[in-house]
Amino acid sequence: MDAEASPSRSISSHLRGALGACRGALAHLPKLALDIALPTLCVSCREPVDGEGVCAACWAKLSFIAPPFCPRLGIPFVYDPGPELLSMEAIASPPAYQRARAAVRYDDVARTLVHSLKYQDRTDLAPAMGRWMARAGQELLDEADVLVPVPLHWRRGWSRRYNQSGALARVISRQSGVKLASEALRRIRATEQQIGLSRPQRAANVQGAFKVAPERSADVAGRRVILIDDVLTSGATTDACARALLRAKAAQVDVLVFARVVDTHRTPI
């Protein structure tokens, strides 16, 4: 009896699966219709925008970083202090990496762009953000051998489904022609979110958290590496990554980010 009934049970199971798939597709139709009918909205002010995800008014509010700036850290100066003059931060606490460049200051609009890319699945923002970064980092890219994105721990990557730094690095690689080594650097220890931590706490949080995979050491050994990330705040994460790359015999490490926090009260020395 059971042997005779099994074909009908199999057919019934397939029918239920097919009906479930149809119901799932139908459930997404309203969203698809809305996506087609409604225009893209600016991620900052929610006004309709064509293409880039940022309207002209909000684009004008982005504070793009241009010379004069610290040749080591890329921190913008209020006035031109002269060639090769370093910022107070670069002199007081020189980083492991050689140079850092950022496309924009980390202000309200930049924060919205970063958070939308990182937490709200707005991967459509990566092409514009990556192009701005490539323009800001042209000096570094002209000398670079390889791009390495700051990695996520696998558990965080699983929950987010993608690495925003990797998405930016892919755009910059296509824009510049510099090779991308996405798997060269690994986050071997899960760390707390850096938000809310003091500068010493940030440094302690990421200490020893990164390592170049032994099988990928050839990607960085003897090469000029650009580390790619979305935001540079205290520099603790990028510094820890740079140290790991230098331990793997990278010839030089530079840093290219979309936005950086700027302390407007500091002046160059």
XYZ file of C-alpha atoms in Angstrom:
269
model
C 0.000 0.000 0.000
C 2.731 2.411 0.992
C 4.689 1.682 -2.169
C 1.614 2.378 -4.291
C 0.827 5.603 -2.449
C 4.337 7.079 -2.661
C 4.039 8.359 -6.280
C 0.866 10.272 -5.440
C 2.496 11.704 -2.329
C 5.478 12.803 -4.459
C 3.185 14.493 -7.003
C 1.292 16.199 -4.194
C 4.552 17.431 -2.676
C 5.713 18.855 -6.018
C 2.371 20.608 -6.498
C 2.561 22.174 -3.047
C 6.097 23.359 -3.806
C 5.014 24.878 -7.117
C 2.053 26.637 -5.513
C 4.336 27.986 -2.787
C 6.744 29.368 -5.395
C 3.840 31.027 -7.236
C 2.576 32.584 -4.018
C 6.100 33.891 -3.293
C 6.385 35.441 -6.750
C 2.928 37.011 -6.487
C 3.808 38.440 -3.077
C 6.714 40.360 -4.654
C 4.619 41.801 -7.501
C 3.362 44.842 -5.559
C 6.932 45.777 -4.582
C 8.106 45.283 -8.151
C 5.280 47.502 -9.404
C 6.221 50.200 -6.881
C 9.887 50.004 -7.875
C 8.890 50.551 -11.495
C 6.311 53.259 -10.826
C 8.135 55.331 -8.203
C 11.317 57.321 -8.865
C 14.566 56.780 -6.963
C 14.737 59.021 -3.905
C 17.747 60.939 -2.667
C 19.184 59.018 0.295
C 19.630 62.249 2.235
C 16.538 64.430 1.674
C 14.199 61.832 0.055
C 13.506 64.011 -2.968
C 13.244 62.273 -6.392
C 16.620 61.874 -8.069
C 17.773 60.504 -11.394
C 20.532 57.941 -11.144
C 23.176 58.464 -8.475
C 21.041 58.350 -5.319
C 21.968 61.931 -4.308
C 20.105 64.994 -5.546
C 21.930 68.074 -6.806
C 21.195 70.031 -3.619
C 22.621 67.335 -1.319
C 25.529 66.725 -3.666
C 26.400 70.417 -3.260
C 26.401 69.932 0.527
C 29.059 67.203 0.353
C 32.378 68.658 1.476
C 34.894 67.223 -0.990
C 38.483 67.235 0.268
C 40.973 69.032 -1.952
C 44.438 70.542 -1.408
C 45.806 71.903 0.768
C 45.877 68.881 3.080
C 48.342 66.941 5.197
C 50.468 64.856 2.810
C 50.533 61.989 5.333
C 46.981 61.814 6.674
C 45.033 63.735 4.029
C 43.502 66.014 6.678
C 42.386 69.269 4.996
C 44.063 72.492 6.094
C 42.197 75.775 6.523
C 45.077 77.564 4.806
C 48.116 76.429 2.814
C 50.997 76.006 5.300
C 53.527 75.247 2.577
C 54.725 72.111 0.802
C 55.132 68.862 2.762
C 54.133 70.398 6.088
C 52.476 67.742 8.259
C 49.423 68.009 10.493
C 49.722 67.863 14.279
C 48.188 64.359 14.236
C 50.755 63.039 11.758
C 53.647 64.354 13.831
C 52.297 63.346 17.245
C 51.115 59.863 16.260
C 52.391 58.708 12.847
C 50.379 55.753 11.515
C 51.689 52.430 10.220
C 50.440 53.297 6.734
C 52.284 55.776 4.551
C 49.490 58.047 3.246
C 45.722 58.390 3.593
C 43.286 60.069 1.235
C 39.521 60.612 1.501
C 36.939 61.862 -0.963
C 34.798 63.856 1.486
C 34.524 65.029 5.074
C 32.338 62.844 7.269
C 29.415 65.263 7.589
C 25.648 64.704 7.646
C 25.192 63.826 3.957
C 28.319 61.652 3.874
C 27.130 59.832 7.019
C 23.784 59.105 5.370
C 25.508 57.715 2.276
C 27.822 55.509 4.336
C 25.034 54.170 6.556
C 22.776 53.534 3.556
C 25.506 51.530 1.822
C 26.552 49.678 4.972
C 23.265 48.944 6.722
C 20.409 49.453 4.219
C 21.508 47.359 1.210
C 21.994 50.476 -0.950
C 24.709 48.878 -3.063
C 23.569 51.138 -5.912
C 25.485 53.933 -4.137
C 28.832 52.149 -4.444
C 29.538 53.171 -8.088
C 29.273 56.924 -7.396
C 31.100 56.709 -4.061
C 33.832 54.560 -5.602
C 34.329 56.983 -8.489
C 34.717 59.901 -6.063
C 37.256 57.861 -4.103
C 39.208 56.994 -7.265
C 39.402 60.686 -8.116
C 40.555 61.611 -4.600
C 43.139 58.822 -4.542
C 44.522 59.218 -8.060
C 48.006 59.969 -6.717
C 47.997 56.727 -4.718
C 46.419 54.636 -7.477
C 49.034 55.719 -10.005
C 51.694 54.026 -7.839
C 49.704 51.065 -6.489
C 50.032 47.356 -7.276
C 46.985 45.992 -5.488
C 43.798 47.036 -3.648
C 42.818 45.285 -0.403
C 39.428 46.022 1.237
C 39.140 46.082 5.030
C 37.514 42.702 5.767
C 34.514 41.858 7.908
C 34.522 38.948 10.312
C 32.681 36.055 8.687
C 29.787 36.258 11.161
C 29.195 39.940 10.434
C 29.602 39.307 6.719
C 26.984 36.563 6.941
C 24.474 38.874 8.624
C 25.104 41.825 6.255
C 25.447 39.614 3.135
C 28.151 41.847 1.648
C 31.190 43.901 2.613
C 30.740 47.600 1.834
C 34.514 48.095 1.615
C 34.701 45.273 -0.929
C 31.914 46.864 -2.981
C 33.815 50.163 -3.084
C 37.099 48.400 -3.886
C 35.546 46.624 -6.891
C 34.410 49.956 -8.337
C 37.830 51.540 -7.771
C 39.578 48.533 -9.349
C 37.424 48.818 -12.477
C 37.943 52.584 -12.564
C 41.716 52.517 -12.094
C 42.788 49.145 -13.487
C 44.600 48.297 -10.217
C 44.298 44.620 -9.285
C 41.914 43.685 -6.465
C 42.870 41.105 -3.822
C 39.621 40.696 -1.898
C 40.690 37.658 0.152
C 44.253 38.674 1.004
C 43.424 40.158 4.412
C 41.217 38.377 6.936
C 39.598 39.451 10.187
C 40.522 36.489 12.383
C 38.836 37.754 15.534
C 35.340 39.154 15.961
C 35.468 42.678 17.376
C 32.969 45.041 18.948
C 31.498 47.860 16.912
C 33.883 50.820 17.130
C 31.006 53.288 17.512
C 31.013 54.814 20.988
C 34.513 53.635 21.927
C 37.302 56.027 22.896
C 40.495 56.207 20.824
C 42.454 53.862 23.171
C 39.485 51.472 23.314
C 39.269 51.414 19.507
C 42.956 50.534 19.232
C 42.651 47.766 21.832
C 39.484 46.433 20.189
C 41.172 45.726 16.835
C 44.633 44.762 18.080
C 45.604 41.417 16.524
C 42.267 41.150 14.715
C 43.701 41.003 11.174
C 46.031 38.645 9.365
C 47.130 38.002 5.799
C 46.160 34.478 4.787
C 49.347 32.413 4.256
C 48.104 31.173 0.888
C 47.508 34.785 -0.214
C 50.792 36.289 0.991
C 52.048 36.512 -2.617
C 49.259 39.040 -3.273
C 50.898 41.589 -0.959
C 54.571 40.630 -0.476
C 56.786 43.262 -2.086
C 53.756 45.159 -3.401
C 52.442 48.671 -2.880
C 49.040 48.123 -1.308
C 46.073 50.474 -1.006
C 43.734 49.606 1.846
C 40.102 50.464 1.011
C 37.466 51.379 3.617
C 34.328 53.498 3.886
C 35.205 55.799 6.814
C 38.383 56.837 8.616
C 37.647 57.914 12.180
C 40.421 57.361 14.731
C 42.425 55.286 12.256
C 42.618 52.303 14.635
C 41.163 49.782 12.170
C 43.202 50.943 9.182
C 46.353 51.037 11.313
C 45.787 47.458 12.519
C 45.186 46.338 8.926
C 48.296 48.165 7.705
C 50.434 46.481 10.371
C 49.144 43.058 9.299
C 49.947 43.834 5.647
C 53.433 45.094 6.550
C 54.081 41.935 8.592
C 53.260 40.037 5.399
C 56.091 41.994 3.700
C 54.018 44.580 1.795
C 56.416 47.182 0.396
C 54.104 50.066 1.351
C 50.549 50.545 2.557
C 48.379 53.553 1.723
C 44.751 54.106 2.707
C 41.844 55.314 0.572
C 38.426 55.933 2.140
C 35.181 57.545 1.108
C 34.937 59.873 4.123
C 37.098 60.874 7.028
C 36.340 62.581 10.334
C 38.003 65.992 10.476
C 38.719 67.831 13.721
C 38.233 71.445 12.658
C 39.902 72.728 15.824
C 43.322 71.278 14.952
C 45.820 73.292 12.918
C 48.967 72.322 11.041
C 52.373 72.737 12.658
